[in-house]
mmCIF file of C-alpha atoms and ligand atoms in Angstrom:
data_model
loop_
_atom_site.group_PDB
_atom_site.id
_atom_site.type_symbol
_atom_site.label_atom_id
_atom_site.label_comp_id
_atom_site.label_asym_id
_atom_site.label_seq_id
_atom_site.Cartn_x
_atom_site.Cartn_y
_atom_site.Cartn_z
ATOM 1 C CA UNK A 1 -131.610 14.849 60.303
ATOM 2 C CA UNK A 2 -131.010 18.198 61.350
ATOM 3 C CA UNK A 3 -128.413 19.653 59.450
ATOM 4 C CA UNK A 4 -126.465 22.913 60.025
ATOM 5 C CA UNK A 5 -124.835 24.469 56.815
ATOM 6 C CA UNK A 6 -122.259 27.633 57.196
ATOM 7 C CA UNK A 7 -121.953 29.655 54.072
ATOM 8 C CA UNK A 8 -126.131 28.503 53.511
ATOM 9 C CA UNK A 9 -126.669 31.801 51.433
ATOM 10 C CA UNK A 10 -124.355 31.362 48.879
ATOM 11 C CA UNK A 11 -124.578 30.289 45.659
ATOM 12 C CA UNK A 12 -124.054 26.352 46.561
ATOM 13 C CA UNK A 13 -125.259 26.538 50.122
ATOM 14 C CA UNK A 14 -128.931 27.985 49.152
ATOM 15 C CA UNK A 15 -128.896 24.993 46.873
ATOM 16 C CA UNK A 16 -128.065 22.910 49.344
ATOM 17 C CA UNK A 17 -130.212 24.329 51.670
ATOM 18 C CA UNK A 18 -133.230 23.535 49.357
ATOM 19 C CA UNK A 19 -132.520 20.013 49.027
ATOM 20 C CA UNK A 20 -131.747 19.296 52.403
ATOM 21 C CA UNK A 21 -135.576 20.245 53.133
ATOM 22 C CA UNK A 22 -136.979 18.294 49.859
ATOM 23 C CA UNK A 23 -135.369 15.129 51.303
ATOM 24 C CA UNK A 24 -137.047 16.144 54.489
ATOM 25 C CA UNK A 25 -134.911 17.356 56.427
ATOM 26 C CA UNK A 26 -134.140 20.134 58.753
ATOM 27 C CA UNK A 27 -131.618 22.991 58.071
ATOM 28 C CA UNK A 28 -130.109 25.612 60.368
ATOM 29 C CA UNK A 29 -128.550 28.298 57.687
ATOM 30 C CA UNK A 30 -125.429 29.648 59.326
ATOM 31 C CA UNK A 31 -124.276 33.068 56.884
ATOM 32 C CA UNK A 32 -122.312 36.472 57.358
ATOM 33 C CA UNK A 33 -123.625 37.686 54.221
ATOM 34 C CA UNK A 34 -120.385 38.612 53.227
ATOM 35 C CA UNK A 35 -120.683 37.392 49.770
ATOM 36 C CA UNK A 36 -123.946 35.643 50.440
ATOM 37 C CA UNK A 37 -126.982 37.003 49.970
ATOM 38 C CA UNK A 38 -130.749 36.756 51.237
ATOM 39 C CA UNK A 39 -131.824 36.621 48.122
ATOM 40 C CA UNK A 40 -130.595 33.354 47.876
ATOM 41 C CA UNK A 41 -133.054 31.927 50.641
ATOM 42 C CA UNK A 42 -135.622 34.397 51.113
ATOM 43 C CA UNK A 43 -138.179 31.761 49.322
ATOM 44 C CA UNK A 44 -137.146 29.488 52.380
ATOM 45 C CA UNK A 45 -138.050 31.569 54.962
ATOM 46 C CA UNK A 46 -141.761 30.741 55.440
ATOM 47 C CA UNK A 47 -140.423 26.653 55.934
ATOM 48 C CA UNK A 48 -141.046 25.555 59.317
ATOM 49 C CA UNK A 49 -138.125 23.328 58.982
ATOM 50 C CA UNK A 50 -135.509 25.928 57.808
ATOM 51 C CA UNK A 51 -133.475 28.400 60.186
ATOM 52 C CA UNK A 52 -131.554 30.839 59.296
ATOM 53 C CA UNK A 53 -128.671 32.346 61.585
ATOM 54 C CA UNK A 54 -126.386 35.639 60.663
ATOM 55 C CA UNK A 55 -123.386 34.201 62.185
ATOM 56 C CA UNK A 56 -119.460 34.721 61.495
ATOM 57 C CA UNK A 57 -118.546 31.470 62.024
ATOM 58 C CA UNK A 58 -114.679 32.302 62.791
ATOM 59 C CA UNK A 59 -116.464 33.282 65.962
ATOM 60 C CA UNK A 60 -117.787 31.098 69.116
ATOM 61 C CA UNK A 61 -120.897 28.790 67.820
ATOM 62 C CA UNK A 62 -123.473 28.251 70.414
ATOM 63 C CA UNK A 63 -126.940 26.710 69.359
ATOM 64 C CA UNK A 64 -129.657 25.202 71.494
ATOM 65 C CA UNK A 65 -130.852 21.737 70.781
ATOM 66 C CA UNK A 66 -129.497 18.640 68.731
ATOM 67 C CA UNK A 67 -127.295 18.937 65.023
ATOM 68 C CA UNK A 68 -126.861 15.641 63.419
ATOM 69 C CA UNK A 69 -124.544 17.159 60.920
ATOM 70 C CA UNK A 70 -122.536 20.152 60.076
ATOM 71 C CA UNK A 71 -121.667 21.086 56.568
ATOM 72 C CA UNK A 72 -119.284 23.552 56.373
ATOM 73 C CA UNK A 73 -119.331 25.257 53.176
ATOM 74 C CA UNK A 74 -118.591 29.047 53.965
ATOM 75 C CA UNK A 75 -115.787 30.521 52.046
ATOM 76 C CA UNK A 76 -115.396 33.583 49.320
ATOM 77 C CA UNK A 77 -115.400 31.196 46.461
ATOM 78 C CA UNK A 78 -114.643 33.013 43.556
ATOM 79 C CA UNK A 79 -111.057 34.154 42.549
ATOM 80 C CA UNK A 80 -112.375 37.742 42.267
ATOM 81 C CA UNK A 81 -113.836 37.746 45.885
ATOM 82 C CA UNK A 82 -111.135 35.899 47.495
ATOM 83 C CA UNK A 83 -108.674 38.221 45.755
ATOM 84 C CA UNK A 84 -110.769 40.841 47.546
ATOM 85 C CA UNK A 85 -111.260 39.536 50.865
ATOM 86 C CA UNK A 86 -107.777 37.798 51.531
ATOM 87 C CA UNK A 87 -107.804 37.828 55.204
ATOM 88 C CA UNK A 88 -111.368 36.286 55.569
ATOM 89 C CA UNK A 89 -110.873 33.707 53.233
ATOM 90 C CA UNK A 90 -107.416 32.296 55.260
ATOM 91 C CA UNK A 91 -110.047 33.194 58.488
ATOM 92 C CA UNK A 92 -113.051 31.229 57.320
ATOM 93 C CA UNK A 93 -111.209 28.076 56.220
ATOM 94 C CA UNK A 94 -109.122 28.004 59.474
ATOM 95 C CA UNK A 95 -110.316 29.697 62.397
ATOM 96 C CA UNK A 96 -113.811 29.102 60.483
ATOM 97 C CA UNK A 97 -113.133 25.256 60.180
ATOM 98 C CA UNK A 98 -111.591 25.043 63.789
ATOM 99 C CA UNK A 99 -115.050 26.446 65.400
ATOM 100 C CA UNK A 100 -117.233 24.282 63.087
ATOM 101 C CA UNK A 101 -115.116 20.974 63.760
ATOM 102 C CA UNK A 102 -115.649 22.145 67.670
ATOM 103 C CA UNK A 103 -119.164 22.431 67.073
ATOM 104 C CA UNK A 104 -119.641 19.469 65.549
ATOM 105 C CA UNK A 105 -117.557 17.530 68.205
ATOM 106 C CA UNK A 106 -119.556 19.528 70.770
ATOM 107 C CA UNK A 107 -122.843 18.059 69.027
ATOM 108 C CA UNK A 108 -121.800 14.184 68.391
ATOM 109 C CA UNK A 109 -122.327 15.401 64.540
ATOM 110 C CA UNK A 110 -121.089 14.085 61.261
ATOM 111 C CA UNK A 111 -118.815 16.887 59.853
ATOM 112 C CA UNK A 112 -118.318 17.614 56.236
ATOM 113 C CA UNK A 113 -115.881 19.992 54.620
ATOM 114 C CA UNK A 114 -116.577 21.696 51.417
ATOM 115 C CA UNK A 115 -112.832 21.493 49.650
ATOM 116 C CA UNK A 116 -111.907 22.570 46.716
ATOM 117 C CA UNK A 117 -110.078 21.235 43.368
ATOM 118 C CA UNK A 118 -108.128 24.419 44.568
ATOM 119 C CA UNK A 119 -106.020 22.009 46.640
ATOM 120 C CA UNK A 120 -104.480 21.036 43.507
ATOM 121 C CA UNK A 121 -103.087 24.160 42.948
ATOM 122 C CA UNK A 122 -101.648 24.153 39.220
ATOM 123 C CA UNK A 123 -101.759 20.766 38.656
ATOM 124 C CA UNK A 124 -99.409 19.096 37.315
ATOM 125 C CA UNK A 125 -100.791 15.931 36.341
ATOM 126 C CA UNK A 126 -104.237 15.647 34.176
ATOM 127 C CA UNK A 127 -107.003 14.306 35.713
ATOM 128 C CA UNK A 128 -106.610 15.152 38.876
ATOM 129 C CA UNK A 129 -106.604 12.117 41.447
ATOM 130 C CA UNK A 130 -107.620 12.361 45.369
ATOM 131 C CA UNK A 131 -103.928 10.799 45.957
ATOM 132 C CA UNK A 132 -102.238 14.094 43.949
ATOM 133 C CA UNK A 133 -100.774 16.125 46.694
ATOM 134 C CA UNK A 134 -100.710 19.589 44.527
ATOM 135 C CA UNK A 135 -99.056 22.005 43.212
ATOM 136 C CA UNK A 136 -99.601 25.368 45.293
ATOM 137 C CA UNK A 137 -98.248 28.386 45.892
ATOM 138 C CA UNK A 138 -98.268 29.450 49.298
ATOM 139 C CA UNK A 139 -97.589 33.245 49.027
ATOM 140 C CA UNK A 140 -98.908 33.751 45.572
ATOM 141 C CA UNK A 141 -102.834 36.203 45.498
ATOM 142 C CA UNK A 142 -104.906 32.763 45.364
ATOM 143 C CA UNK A 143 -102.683 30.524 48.138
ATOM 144 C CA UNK A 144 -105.295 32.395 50.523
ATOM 145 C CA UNK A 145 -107.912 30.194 49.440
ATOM 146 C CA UNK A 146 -105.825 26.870 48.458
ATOM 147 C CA UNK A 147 -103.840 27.006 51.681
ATOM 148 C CA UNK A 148 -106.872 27.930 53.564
ATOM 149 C CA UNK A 149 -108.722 25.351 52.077
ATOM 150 C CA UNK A 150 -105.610 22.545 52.511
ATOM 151 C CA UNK A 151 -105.380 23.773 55.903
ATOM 152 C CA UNK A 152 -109.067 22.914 56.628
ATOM 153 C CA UNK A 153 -108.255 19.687 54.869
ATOM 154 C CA UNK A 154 -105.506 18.837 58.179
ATOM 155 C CA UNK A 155 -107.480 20.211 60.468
ATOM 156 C CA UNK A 156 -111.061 17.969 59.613
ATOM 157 C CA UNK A 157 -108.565 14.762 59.100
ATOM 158 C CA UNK A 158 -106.494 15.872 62.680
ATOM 159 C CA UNK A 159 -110.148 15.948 64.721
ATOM 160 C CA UNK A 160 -111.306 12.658 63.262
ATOM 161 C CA UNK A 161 -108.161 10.980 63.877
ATOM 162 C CA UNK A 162 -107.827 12.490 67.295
ATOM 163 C CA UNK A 163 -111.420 12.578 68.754
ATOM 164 C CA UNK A 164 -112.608 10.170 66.492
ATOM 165 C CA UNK A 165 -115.731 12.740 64.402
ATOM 166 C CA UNK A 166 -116.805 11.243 61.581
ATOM 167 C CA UNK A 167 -115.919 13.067 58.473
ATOM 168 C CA UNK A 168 -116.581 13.640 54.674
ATOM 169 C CA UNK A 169 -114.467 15.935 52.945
ATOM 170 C CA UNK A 170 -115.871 16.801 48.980
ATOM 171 C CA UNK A 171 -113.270 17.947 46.490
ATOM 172 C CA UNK A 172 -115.632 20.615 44.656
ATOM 173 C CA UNK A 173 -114.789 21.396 41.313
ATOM 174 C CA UNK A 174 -116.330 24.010 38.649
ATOM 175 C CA UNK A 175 -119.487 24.081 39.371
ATOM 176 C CA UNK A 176 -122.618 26.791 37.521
ATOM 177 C CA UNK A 177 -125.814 27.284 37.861
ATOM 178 C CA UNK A 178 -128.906 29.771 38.944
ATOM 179 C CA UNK A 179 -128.205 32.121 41.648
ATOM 180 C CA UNK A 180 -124.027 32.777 40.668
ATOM 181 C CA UNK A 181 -123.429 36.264 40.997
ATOM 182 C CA UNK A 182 -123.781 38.582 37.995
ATOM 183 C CA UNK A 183 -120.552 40.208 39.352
ATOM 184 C CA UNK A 184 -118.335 37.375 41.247
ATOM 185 C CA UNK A 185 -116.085 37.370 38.502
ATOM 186 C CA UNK A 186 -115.800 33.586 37.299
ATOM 187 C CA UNK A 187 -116.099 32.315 33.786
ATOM 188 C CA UNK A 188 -119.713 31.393 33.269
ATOM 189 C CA UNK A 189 -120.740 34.539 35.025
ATOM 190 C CA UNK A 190 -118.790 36.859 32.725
ATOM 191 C CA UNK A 191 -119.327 35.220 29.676
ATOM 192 C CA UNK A 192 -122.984 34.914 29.863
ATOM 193 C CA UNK A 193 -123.458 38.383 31.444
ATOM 194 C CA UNK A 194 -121.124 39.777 28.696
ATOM 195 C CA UNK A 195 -123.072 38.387 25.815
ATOM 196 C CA UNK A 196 -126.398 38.902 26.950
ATOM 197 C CA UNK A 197 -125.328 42.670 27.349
ATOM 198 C CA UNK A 198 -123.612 42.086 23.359
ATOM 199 C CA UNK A 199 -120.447 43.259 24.898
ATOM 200 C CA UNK A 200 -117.027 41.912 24.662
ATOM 201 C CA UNK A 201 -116.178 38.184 25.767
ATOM 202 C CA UNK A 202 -112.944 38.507 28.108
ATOM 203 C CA UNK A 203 -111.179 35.692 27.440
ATOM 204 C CA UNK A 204 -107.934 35.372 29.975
ATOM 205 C CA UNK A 205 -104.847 34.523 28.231
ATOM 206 C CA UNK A 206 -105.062 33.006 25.043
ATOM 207 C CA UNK A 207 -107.658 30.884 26.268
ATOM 208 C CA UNK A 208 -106.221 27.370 26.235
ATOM 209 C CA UNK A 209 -106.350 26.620 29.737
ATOM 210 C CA UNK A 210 -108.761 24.285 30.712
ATOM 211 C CA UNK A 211 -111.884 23.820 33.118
ATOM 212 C CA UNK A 212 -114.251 21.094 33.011
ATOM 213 C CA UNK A 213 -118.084 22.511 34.698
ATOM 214 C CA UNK A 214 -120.429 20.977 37.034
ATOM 215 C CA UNK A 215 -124.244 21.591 36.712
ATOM 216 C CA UNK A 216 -125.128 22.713 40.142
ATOM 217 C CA UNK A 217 -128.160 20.053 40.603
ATOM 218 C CA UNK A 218 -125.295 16.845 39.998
ATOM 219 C CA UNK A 219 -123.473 19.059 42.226
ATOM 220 C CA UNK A 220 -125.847 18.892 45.002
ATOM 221 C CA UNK A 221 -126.818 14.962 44.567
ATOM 222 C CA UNK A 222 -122.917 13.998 44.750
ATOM 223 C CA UNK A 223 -122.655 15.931 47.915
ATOM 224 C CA UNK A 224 -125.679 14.227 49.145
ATOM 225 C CA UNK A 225 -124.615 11.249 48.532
ATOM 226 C CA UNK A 226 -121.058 11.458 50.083
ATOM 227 C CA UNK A 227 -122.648 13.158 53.281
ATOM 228 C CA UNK A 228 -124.618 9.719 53.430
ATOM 229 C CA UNK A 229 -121.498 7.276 52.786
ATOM 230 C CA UNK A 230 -119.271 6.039 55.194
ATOM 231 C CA UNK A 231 -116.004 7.183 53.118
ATOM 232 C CA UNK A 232 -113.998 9.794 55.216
ATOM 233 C CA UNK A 233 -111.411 10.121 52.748
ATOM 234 C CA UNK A 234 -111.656 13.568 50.208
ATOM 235 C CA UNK A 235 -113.837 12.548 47.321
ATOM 236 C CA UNK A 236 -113.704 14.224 43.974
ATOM 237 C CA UNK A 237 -117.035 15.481 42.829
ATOM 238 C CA UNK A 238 -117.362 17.299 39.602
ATOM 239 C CA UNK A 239 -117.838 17.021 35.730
ATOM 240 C CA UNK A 240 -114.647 15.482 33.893
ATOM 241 C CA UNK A 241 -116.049 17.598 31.105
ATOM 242 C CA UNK A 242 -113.290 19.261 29.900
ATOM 243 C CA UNK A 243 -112.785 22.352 27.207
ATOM 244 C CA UNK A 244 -110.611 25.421 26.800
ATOM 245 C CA UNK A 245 -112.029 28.497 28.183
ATOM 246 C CA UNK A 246 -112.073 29.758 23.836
ATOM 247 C CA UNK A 247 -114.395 27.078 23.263
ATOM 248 C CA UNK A 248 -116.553 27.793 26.403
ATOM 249 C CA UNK A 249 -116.714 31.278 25.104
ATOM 250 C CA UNK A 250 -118.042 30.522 21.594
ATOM 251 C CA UNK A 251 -120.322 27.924 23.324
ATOM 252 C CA UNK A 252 -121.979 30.609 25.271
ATOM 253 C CA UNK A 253 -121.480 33.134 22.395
ATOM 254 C CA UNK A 254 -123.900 30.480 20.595
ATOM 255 C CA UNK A 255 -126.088 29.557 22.837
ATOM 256 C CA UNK A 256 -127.271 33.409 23.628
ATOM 257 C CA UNK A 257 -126.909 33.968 20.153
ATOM 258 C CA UNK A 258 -124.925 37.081 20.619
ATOM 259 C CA UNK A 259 -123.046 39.305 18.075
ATOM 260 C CA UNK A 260 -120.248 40.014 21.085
ATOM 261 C CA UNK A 261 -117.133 39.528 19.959
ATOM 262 C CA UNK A 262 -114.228 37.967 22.413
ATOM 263 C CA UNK A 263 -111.344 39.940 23.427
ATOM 264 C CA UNK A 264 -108.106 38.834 25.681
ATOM 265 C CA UNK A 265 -107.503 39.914 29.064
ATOM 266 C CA UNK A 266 -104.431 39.693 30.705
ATOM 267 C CA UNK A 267 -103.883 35.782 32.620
ATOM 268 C CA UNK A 268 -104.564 35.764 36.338
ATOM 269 C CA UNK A 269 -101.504 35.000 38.278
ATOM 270 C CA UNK A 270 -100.989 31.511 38.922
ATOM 271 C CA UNK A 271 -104.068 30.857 36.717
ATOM 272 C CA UNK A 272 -104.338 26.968 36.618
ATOM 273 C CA UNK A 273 -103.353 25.694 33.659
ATOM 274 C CA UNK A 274 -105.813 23.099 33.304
ATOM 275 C CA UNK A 275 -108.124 20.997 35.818
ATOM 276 C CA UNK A 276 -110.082 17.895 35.298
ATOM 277 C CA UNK A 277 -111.789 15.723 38.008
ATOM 278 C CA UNK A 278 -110.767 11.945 38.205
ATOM 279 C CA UNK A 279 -114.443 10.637 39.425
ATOM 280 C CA UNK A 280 -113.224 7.039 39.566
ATOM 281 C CA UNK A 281 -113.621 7.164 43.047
ATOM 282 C CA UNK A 282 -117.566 8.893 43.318
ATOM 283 C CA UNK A 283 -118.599 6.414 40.456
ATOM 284 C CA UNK A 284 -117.663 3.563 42.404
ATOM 285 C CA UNK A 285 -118.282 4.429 45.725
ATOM 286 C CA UNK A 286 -121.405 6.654 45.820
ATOM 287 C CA UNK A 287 -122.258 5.440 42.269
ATOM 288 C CA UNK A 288 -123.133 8.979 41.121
ATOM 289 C CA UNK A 289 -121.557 10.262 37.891
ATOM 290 C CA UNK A 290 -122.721 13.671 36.521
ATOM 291 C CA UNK A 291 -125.781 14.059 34.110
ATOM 292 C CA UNK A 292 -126.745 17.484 33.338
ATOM 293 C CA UNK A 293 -124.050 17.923 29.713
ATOM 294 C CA UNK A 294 -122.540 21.671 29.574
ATOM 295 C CA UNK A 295 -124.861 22.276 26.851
ATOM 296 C CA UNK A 296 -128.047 21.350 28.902
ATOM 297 C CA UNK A 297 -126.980 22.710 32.312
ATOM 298 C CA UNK A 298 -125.700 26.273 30.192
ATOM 299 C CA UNK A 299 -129.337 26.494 28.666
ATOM 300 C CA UNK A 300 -131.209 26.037 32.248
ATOM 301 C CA UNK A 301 -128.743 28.568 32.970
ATOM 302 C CA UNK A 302 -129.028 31.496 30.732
ATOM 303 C CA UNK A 303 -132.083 32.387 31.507
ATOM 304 C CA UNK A 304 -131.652 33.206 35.212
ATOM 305 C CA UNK A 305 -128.767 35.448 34.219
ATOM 306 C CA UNK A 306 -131.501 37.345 31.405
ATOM 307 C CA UNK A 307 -133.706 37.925 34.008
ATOM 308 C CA UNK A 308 -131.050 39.204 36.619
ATOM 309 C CA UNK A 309 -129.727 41.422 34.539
ATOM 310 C CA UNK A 310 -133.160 42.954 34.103
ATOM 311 C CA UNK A 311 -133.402 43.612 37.898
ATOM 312 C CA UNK A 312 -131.913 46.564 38.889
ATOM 313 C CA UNK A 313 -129.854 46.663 42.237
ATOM 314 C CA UNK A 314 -128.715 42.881 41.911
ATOM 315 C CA UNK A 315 -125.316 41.904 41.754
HETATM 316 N N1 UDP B 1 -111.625 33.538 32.880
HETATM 317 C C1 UDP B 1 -111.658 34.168 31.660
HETATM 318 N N2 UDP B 1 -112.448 35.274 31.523
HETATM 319 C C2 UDP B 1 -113.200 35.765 32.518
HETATM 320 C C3 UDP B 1 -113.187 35.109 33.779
HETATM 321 C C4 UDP B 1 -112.374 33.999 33.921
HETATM 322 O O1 UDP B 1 -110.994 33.747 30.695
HETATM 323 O O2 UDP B 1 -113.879 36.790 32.304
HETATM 324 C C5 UDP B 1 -110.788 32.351 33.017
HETATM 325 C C6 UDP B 1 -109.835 32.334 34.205
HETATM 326 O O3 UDP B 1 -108.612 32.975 33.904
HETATM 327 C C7 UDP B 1 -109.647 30.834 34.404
HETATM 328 C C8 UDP B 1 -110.995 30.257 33.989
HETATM 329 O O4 UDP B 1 -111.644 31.267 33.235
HETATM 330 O O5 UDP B 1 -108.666 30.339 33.539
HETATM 331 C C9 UDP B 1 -111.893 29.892 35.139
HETATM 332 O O6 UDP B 1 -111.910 30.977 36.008
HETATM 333 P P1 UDP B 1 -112.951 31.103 37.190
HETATM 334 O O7 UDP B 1 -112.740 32.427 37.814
HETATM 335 O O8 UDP B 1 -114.307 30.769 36.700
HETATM 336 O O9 UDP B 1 -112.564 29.945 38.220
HETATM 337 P P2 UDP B 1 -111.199 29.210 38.604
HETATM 338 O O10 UDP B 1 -111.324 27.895 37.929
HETATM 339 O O11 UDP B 1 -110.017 29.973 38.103
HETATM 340 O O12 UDP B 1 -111.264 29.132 40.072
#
């Protein structure tokens, strides 16, 4: 196929990106650098198969020749950059979802929509099901990126129901790995970053709420396998691995072996209180289940961050 990916510089889209051409296909890498970065794909640039296009995609999308899918997966993604870039975030996942689903139409492509467990706001009910309808809030500092994202949600559902597109729309929960940004503010980030450096472990709160985290690589093969489904419903894909963000602390604390102590920050507002992927659905329908255990995936992952760190200019 040839595939077109927005948001292909980010942390998950360069991933993609470099599956996509080990399964053989080719990949048009649609990015406004905003938050990605060309570090992220510069190894791909010498592939004959892979494009890459600086593109806003809130904007017109005109390119020659045939896509047989478009994945749109551009978004600030991190509570600290969407916190930061409010208006672009609400942009991207509705004037940015709007031009993709046009593009796709345009093209006779498959469309799929990176979502987000985001759409379940503060959940209210533990695991979280595809059939839960959330618990957002609209005006509070992270609605710009669950409204934005449950926006894009109607929107993909409106054009396949209307013009008839096929769609896949993936539910994306916590997911780590190589290649997050030293600086983008999330969990793993932090917490690695802080105890490689042996300085204090901000813990948020008191540290009870929840997350369960998603090697990047299971990631990537769940998404794979959805785009290649015929199920147009959203599909939960993540690890129902679930701890308290004080015992991912000490985990990391242990596995870098670092004398940092951990210290409490003041709780983001509307911090979700816990989250949990049902996978009932990905098990039985794609028959994927995650592999990679937080332990494992947390060890492959350490070392990128070491060796970051030790680069000077890199966020
Ligand atoms: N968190 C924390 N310390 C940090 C960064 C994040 O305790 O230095 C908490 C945050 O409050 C949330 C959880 O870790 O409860 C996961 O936050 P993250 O930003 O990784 O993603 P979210 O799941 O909130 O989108």
């Amino acid at each position: 196929m040839r595939i077109m990916i927005t948001g292909g510089a980010g942390f998950l889209g360069s991933h993609i990106c470099e599956f996509l051409l080990g399964k053989g296909h080719q990949v048009v890498c649609m990015d406004n650098l905003v938050t990605g970065s060309l570090d992220n794909i510069r190894h791909l640039f010498g592939k004959e198969r892979f494009l890459f296009v600086k593109q806003d995609v809130t904007q017109f999308i005109h390119l020659p020749g045939r896509i047989d899918a478009v994945m749109h997966f551009a978004s600030p993604a991190s509570p600290v950059d969407y916190l930061k870039y409010p208006i672009p975030t609400l942009k991207v996942g509705s004037l940015g979802t709007h031009k993709t689903l046009g593009f796709a139409k345009e093209k006779k492509a498959l469309f799929m929509l990176a979502s987000t467990s985001e759409v379940y706001g503060d959940p209210l009910t533990s695991p979280q099901r595809e059939s839960y309808w959330g618990n957002v809030n609209p005006i509070g500092p992270r609605g710009v990126y669950d409204e934005a994202k449950r926006f894009a949600e109607a929107m993909t559902f409106a054009y396949h129901r209307s013009h008839g597109i096929p769609v896949r729309i993936v539910r994306i929960f916590n997911t780590y790995g190589p290649r997050m940004r030293l600086n983008d503010g999330r969990a793993v980030p932090n917490f690695v970053t802080q105890a490689l450096a042996k300085r204090p472990i901000t813990v948020y709160g008191d540290g009870s709420q929840t997350r369960s985290l998603c090697y990047v690589d299971d990631l990537v093969a769940g998404i794979y396998s959805l785009l290649l489904s015929d199920i147009d419903r959203p599909v939960n894909i993540g690890n129902p691995e679930e701890l308290t963000l004080l015992e991912l602390a000490k985990l990391v604390k242990e596995l870098t072996r670092s004398p940092s102590r951990i210290v409490y920050k003041p709780l983001p507002v509307d911090d979700p209180k816990v989250r949990c992927p049902d996978i009932t659905l990905a098990k039985k329908a794609l028959r994927w289940r995650p592999r990679i255990t937080l332990r494992t995936g947390l060890a492959k992952t350490i070392p990128y961050f070491r060796a970051a760190l030790k680069k000077p200019g890199r966020p």
